[in-house]
Short mmCIF file of C-alpha atoms and ligand atoms in Angstrom, two decimals:
data_model
loop_
_atom_site.label_atom_id
_atom_site.label_comp_id
_atom_site.label_asym_id
_atom_site.label_seq_id
_atom_site.Cartn_x
_atom_site.Cartn_y
_atom_site.Cartn_z
CA MET A 430 20.22 4.90 16.72
CA VAL A 431 18.12 1.91 17.84
CA GLN A 432 17.44 3.31 21.31
CA LEU A 433 16.32 6.73 20.11
CA GLN A 434 12.68 7.68 20.78
CA ARG A 435 10.31 8.19 17.89
CA ILE A 436 7.53 10.70 17.54
CA ALA A 437 5.07 11.07 14.69
CA ILE A 438 4.67 14.53 13.17
CA ALA A 439 2.15 15.96 10.72
CA PRO A 440 3.65 16.87 7.34
CA HIS A 441 3.16 20.63 7.90
CA GLN A 442 5.44 20.47 10.96
CA LEU A 443 8.49 19.85 8.82
CA GLN A 444 9.66 22.80 6.70
CA GLY A 445 13.04 22.16 5.12
CA ARG A 446 15.15 21.00 8.06
CA GLN A 447 13.13 22.88 10.65
CA VAL A 448 10.63 20.98 12.82
CA ASP A 449 7.88 22.87 14.64
CA LEU A 450 6.91 20.80 17.70
CA SER A 451 3.42 21.07 19.17
CA ALA A 452 2.95 21.79 22.90
CA GLU A 453 1.86 18.17 23.39
CA GLN A 454 5.04 16.88 21.65
CA GLN A 455 7.26 19.22 23.73
CA HIS A 456 5.57 17.93 26.87
CA TYR A 457 6.08 14.34 25.73
CA LEU A 458 9.78 14.85 24.87
CA GLY A 459 10.62 16.92 27.93
CA ARG A 460 8.43 15.60 30.74
CA VAL A 461 7.68 12.05 29.65
CA LEU A 462 10.90 11.07 27.84
CA ARG A 463 13.09 13.46 29.89
CA LEU A 464 14.94 14.72 26.84
CA ARG A 465 16.83 18.02 27.05
CA ARG A 466 18.02 20.69 24.67
CA GLY A 467 20.55 19.15 22.25
CA ASP A 468 19.17 15.59 22.66
CA ARG A 469 18.32 13.57 19.57
CA PHE A 470 15.21 11.68 18.63
CA ILE A 471 13.58 10.39 15.45
CA ILE A 472 10.62 11.95 13.70
CA ILE A 473 8.37 9.90 11.45
CA ASP A 474 5.91 11.55 9.06
CA GLY A 475 3.56 8.54 8.90
CA LYS A 476 4.13 8.28 5.13
CA GLY A 477 7.44 6.42 5.17
CA GLY A 478 9.91 9.19 6.08
CA TRP A 479 12.21 8.95 9.16
CA TRP A 480 14.64 11.69 10.20
CA LEU A 481 17.27 11.89 12.93
CA THR A 482 16.39 15.15 14.67
CA GLN A 483 17.92 17.35 17.38
CA TRP A 484 15.83 19.33 19.86
CA LEU A 485 16.96 22.97 19.97
CA ASP A 486 14.57 24.64 22.37
CA GLY A 487 10.79 24.98 22.93
CA PRO A 488 9.02 24.11 19.70
CA ASN A 489 12.23 24.18 17.64
CA ALA A 490 14.05 21.12 16.42
CA THR A 491 16.27 20.52 13.42
CA VAL A 492 16.67 17.55 11.08
CA LEU A 493 20.21 16.15 11.06
CA GLU A 494 19.77 13.40 8.47
CA ALA A 495 17.24 11.17 6.80
CA ILE A 496 17.23 7.54 7.95
CA ALA A 497 16.66 4.58 5.65
CA ALA A 498 14.15 2.29 7.29
CA ASP A 499 12.64 -1.03 6.23
CA THR A 500 10.00 -2.04 8.76
CA GLU A 501 6.92 -2.31 6.52
CA LEU A 502 5.31 -5.50 5.27
CA PRO A 503 5.97 -6.09 1.54
CA VAL A 504 2.19 -6.32 1.01
CA SER A 505 -0.45 -3.72 1.72
CA VAL A 506 -3.21 -4.96 4.12
CA THR A 507 -6.66 -3.39 4.53
CA LEU A 508 -8.38 -4.70 7.64
CA CYS A 509 -12.20 -4.46 7.65
CA ALA A 510 -13.38 -5.25 11.13
CA ALA A 511 -17.00 -5.12 12.24
CA LEU A 512 -16.99 -2.91 15.32
CA PRO A 513 -16.95 -4.99 18.53
CA LYS A 514 -18.54 -3.84 21.77
CA GLY A 515 -16.82 -1.43 24.19
CA GLY A 516 -13.14 -0.76 23.60
CA GLY A 517 -12.64 -3.83 21.38
CA PHE A 518 -11.72 -1.80 18.27
CA GLU A 519 -8.97 -0.01 20.24
CA GLU A 520 -7.43 -3.40 20.99
CA ILE A 521 -7.66 -4.32 17.29
CA VAL A 522 -6.08 -1.03 16.18
CA ARG A 523 -3.21 -1.31 18.67
CA GLY A 524 -2.38 -4.96 18.03
CA THR A 525 -2.68 -5.04 14.23
CA THR A 526 -0.85 -1.71 13.80
CA GLU A 527 2.11 -3.35 15.54
CA LEU A 528 1.75 -6.25 13.10
CA GLY A 529 1.79 -4.10 10.00
CA VAL A 530 -1.74 -3.26 8.88
CA THR A 531 -1.92 -0.47 6.25
CA ARG A 532 -5.50 0.71 6.46
CA PHE A 533 -8.52 0.10 8.67
CA VAL A 534 -12.14 0.14 7.54
CA PRO A 535 -14.37 -0.04 10.64
CA VAL A 536 -17.57 -1.81 9.57
CA LEU A 537 -21.10 -1.27 10.77
CA SER A 538 -22.51 -4.77 10.25
CA ASP A 539 -26.07 -5.95 10.83
CA ARG A 540 -25.03 -7.32 14.24
CA THR A 541 -22.80 -4.41 15.25
CA LEU A 542 -24.00 -2.98 18.56
CA LEU A 543 -21.55 -0.03 18.86
CA LYS A 544 -22.47 3.33 17.39
CA PRO A 545 -19.11 5.19 17.34
CA SER A 546 -18.94 8.91 18.05
CA PRO A 547 -16.53 11.23 16.15
CA GLN A 548 -14.43 11.27 19.34
CA LYS A 549 -13.94 7.52 19.03
CA LEU A 550 -12.44 7.95 15.57
CA THR A 551 -10.01 10.59 16.88
CA ARG A 552 -9.07 8.24 19.74
CA TRP A 553 -8.53 5.29 17.33
CA ARG A 554 -6.26 7.46 15.15
CA ARG A 555 -4.23 8.52 18.19
CA ILE A 556 -3.84 4.85 19.23
CA ALA A 557 -2.70 3.95 15.72
CA THR A 558 -0.11 6.77 15.87
CA GLU A 559 1.21 5.63 19.27
CA ALA A 560 1.36 1.97 18.18
CA ALA A 561 3.16 2.93 14.97
CA GLU A 562 5.72 4.91 16.94
CA LEU A 563 6.31 2.16 19.46
CA SER A 564 6.60 -0.60 16.86
CA GLU A 565 8.94 1.48 14.68
CA ARG A 566 6.56 1.52 11.71
CA GLN A 567 7.40 3.80 8.74
CA ILE A 568 3.77 4.63 8.20
CA VAL A 569 0.80 5.32 10.42
CA PRO A 570 -2.14 3.25 9.26
CA GLU A 571 -5.08 5.22 7.96
CA ILE A 572 -8.47 4.71 9.65
CA ALA A 573 -11.44 5.31 7.39
CA ASP A 574 -14.79 6.59 8.63
CA PRO A 575 -17.02 3.66 9.73
CA LEU A 576 -19.07 2.26 6.83
CA PRO A 577 -22.03 -0.08 6.53
CA TRP A 578 -20.80 -3.44 5.08
CA GLY A 579 -22.56 -2.91 1.73
CA GLU A 580 -20.88 0.49 1.23
CA ALA A 581 -17.49 -0.83 2.37
CA LEU A 582 -17.72 -3.61 -0.26
CA ASN A 583 -18.19 -1.03 -3.03
CA SER A 584 -15.19 1.00 -1.85
CA PHE A 585 -12.48 -1.62 -2.24
CA ASP A 586 -9.55 -1.86 -4.66
CA SER A 587 -10.68 -4.31 -7.36
CA GLN A 588 -7.16 -5.70 -7.73
CA ALA A 589 -6.83 -6.80 -4.09
CA ASP A 590 -7.08 -10.41 -2.93
CA ARG A 591 -10.06 -10.54 -0.53
CA TYR A 592 -10.58 -12.90 2.39
CA LEU A 593 -13.66 -13.12 4.61
CA CYS A 594 -13.01 -14.80 7.95
CA ILE A 595 -15.90 -17.08 8.95
CA ALA A 596 -15.88 -18.80 12.31
CA ARG A 597 -17.75 -21.94 11.29
CA GLY A 598 -17.92 -24.07 8.16
CA GLU A 599 -15.60 -25.82 5.78
CA SER A 600 -13.64 -22.87 4.35
CA PRO A 601 -9.95 -23.30 3.49
CA HIS A 602 -7.48 -22.01 6.03
CA LEU A 603 -6.30 -18.39 5.55
CA LEU A 604 -2.71 -19.60 5.67
CA THR A 605 -3.22 -21.82 2.60
CA CYS A 606 -4.83 -18.94 0.70
CA LEU A 607 -2.16 -16.43 1.68
CA ARG A 608 0.60 -18.72 0.43
CA ALA A 609 -1.22 -18.85 -2.94
CA SER A 610 -1.64 -15.04 -2.97
CA GLN A 611 2.02 -14.53 -2.24
CA LEU A 612 3.05 -16.90 -5.02
CA ASP A 613 0.70 -15.04 -7.41
CA GLY A 614 2.51 -11.77 -6.52
CA ALA A 615 -0.41 -10.15 -4.66
CA THR A 616 0.40 -6.57 -3.56
CA HIS A 617 -2.81 -5.79 -1.69
CA LEU A 618 -4.90 -7.91 0.64
CA ILE A 619 -8.29 -7.15 2.15
CA LEU A 620 -9.13 -9.12 5.31
CA ALA A 621 -12.61 -8.97 6.82
CA ILE A 622 -13.53 -9.95 10.39
CA GLY A 623 -17.08 -10.17 11.70
CA PRO A 624 -18.63 -8.95 14.99
CA GLU A 625 -19.22 -10.99 18.17
CA GLY A 626 -22.39 -12.46 16.70
CA GLY A 627 -20.69 -13.30 13.39
CA TRP A 628 -21.61 -12.21 9.84
CA THR A 629 -25.21 -12.74 8.76
CA PRO A 630 -25.83 -15.14 5.81
CA LYS A 631 -26.79 -12.12 3.67
CA GLU A 632 -23.52 -10.29 4.52
CA ILE A 633 -21.54 -13.39 3.60
CA GLU A 634 -23.47 -13.72 0.34
CA ILE A 635 -22.87 -10.11 -0.81
CA ALA A 636 -19.19 -10.35 0.11
CA VAL A 637 -18.73 -13.57 -1.87
CA ASN A 638 -20.55 -11.92 -4.82
CA THR A 639 -17.90 -9.15 -4.80
CA GLY A 640 -14.98 -11.59 -4.85
CA PHE A 641 -14.36 -12.43 -1.18
CA GLN A 642 -13.05 -15.94 -0.49
CA PRO A 643 -14.39 -17.33 2.83
CA VAL A 644 -11.54 -18.56 5.02
CA SER A 645 -10.97 -20.25 8.36
CA LEU A 646 -8.51 -19.26 11.09
CA GLY A 647 -8.58 -22.73 12.64
CA SER A 648 -10.89 -25.03 14.59
CA ARG A 649 -11.54 -22.78 17.55
CA ILE A 650 -13.85 -19.75 17.76
CA LEU A 651 -11.77 -16.64 18.30
CA ARG A 652 -13.03 -13.39 19.85
CA SER A 653 -13.56 -10.61 17.30
CA VAL A 654 -10.52 -8.84 18.80
CA THR A 655 -8.31 -11.94 18.61
CA ALA A 656 -9.17 -12.95 15.02
CA PRO A 657 -7.60 -9.82 13.38
CA VAL A 658 -4.36 -10.32 15.32
CA VAL A 659 -4.20 -13.98 14.17
CA ALA A 660 -4.98 -12.97 10.54
CA LEU A 661 -2.26 -10.26 10.50
CA SER A 662 0.24 -12.62 12.14
CA LEU A 663 -0.31 -15.10 9.31
CA VAL A 664 0.20 -12.38 6.69
CA ALA A 665 3.42 -11.26 8.32
CA ALA A 666 4.65 -14.87 8.64
CA VAL A 667 3.99 -15.62 4.97
CA TRP A 668 5.46 -12.39 3.51
CA GLU A 669 8.36 -12.03 5.91
CA THR A 670 9.64 -15.58 5.40
CA ILE A 671 9.98 -15.24 1.63
CA ASN A 672 13.54 -16.28 0.74
CA HIS A 673 14.31 -17.24 4.36
N1 LIG B 315 -20.83 -16.10 17.15
C1 LIG B 315 -20.14 -16.37 15.96
C2 LIG B 315 -20.37 -17.82 15.49
O1 LIG B 315 -20.82 -18.56 16.30
O2 LIG B 315 -20.17 -18.06 14.31
C3 LIG B 315 -18.64 -16.19 16.22
C4 LIG B 315 -18.17 -14.86 15.85
S1 LIG B 315 -16.47 -14.62 16.25
C5 LIG B 315 -16.59 -14.29 17.96
C6 LIG B 315 -16.15 -13.03 15.55
C7 LIG B 315 -15.51 -13.06 14.22
O3 LIG B 315 -14.16 -13.51 14.32
C8 LIG B 315 -16.11 -13.95 13.16
O4 LIG B 315 -17.21 -13.32 12.49
C9 LIG B 315 -14.96 -14.21 12.23
O5 LIG B 315 -14.81 -13.18 11.30
C10 LIG B 315 -13.75 -14.28 13.18
N2 LIG B 315 -13.43 -15.60 13.62
C11 LIG B 315 -13.43 -16.07 14.86
N3 LIG B 315 -12.97 -17.35 14.90
C12 LIG B 315 -12.69 -17.67 13.63
C13 LIG B 315 -12.21 -18.86 13.01
N4 LIG B 315 -11.88 -19.95 13.69
N5 LIG B 315 -12.02 -18.84 11.66
C14 LIG B 315 -12.34 -17.73 10.93
N6 LIG B 315 -12.82 -16.59 11.46
C15 LIG B 315 -12.99 -16.55 12.80
#
C-alpha cells in the first residue's frame, strides 16, 4: 500500500465507486507513472478521503476500498504570507504544504512588490495539490485570493491563536508560545510572515490590535521563504511530539 501512487481528484469525479479520470490524470498515470489497465493507485479527494482504486481503461477506474489515513497535524494552521518577489510564494506553498499547513492567505502588504495574476493563483493551487499528493496529505490546503493586510485581519477566525513573526526586536520565541497554545488546547493557529522588507510599524500595530502576538524565530534574519518553513516545522514538532 505504501508504494502506491496518489492522485488528487475533484469531488465530482467520484460517483459511487466509479472514478472518472481527466485526460491529464490518464496521461499522468499511463505515461508518467507507467501504470497499466488493472493497476492500483490511491485517490485523494483533498478533504480527508483516501481510496484504493483500480484503473479499468481510459477514463474509468473503480474504488476497491476506503483507506484510513492519519497524516494531518492535530491543529489547523492558517499561514498568512506577504507575497515575496518572483516565485517565492511557490516555494512557500510547496514547502509548507509538505509540513502540514491547512490554509494559505497570500497577503498584499505595504512593501509587497508582486502583483499576482489570476494565472498565478491557479499555479499555486496546482503546486499545493502536487505537494499534498507527494507528501501523502489527506487534504489539499486551500489558497485564498490575495488580500490586503487590513482585509485579511478582518477575515480571521476569532478563536484562533495568532502569531506575527517579526525579524527584529525582543519578542518571545514562537516555540515558547506554541507550547503554551498546545497546553491550552488550541485547535487553530494563524501564523503571519512579512515580505522581504519586513512589516511596516503600522501593519504591526493593527495586527497587535486584533490579537496577534509578535514572535521571534531566532537570532538570525530569515528570508521570507525560509521563515514560513521554520514556523511550520515548529508547529509540527510541538503537536507531533505530544505524548512521545
Ligand atoms: N528586512 C526585514 C528587517 O530587516 O526586519 C527582514 C524581513 S525578513 C527577510 C521577512 C519576514 O520573515 C519578516 O517580516 C518576518 O515575518 C520573517 N522573519 C525573518 N526572520 C525572522 C526572525 N528571526 N524572527 C521572526 N520572523 C522572522
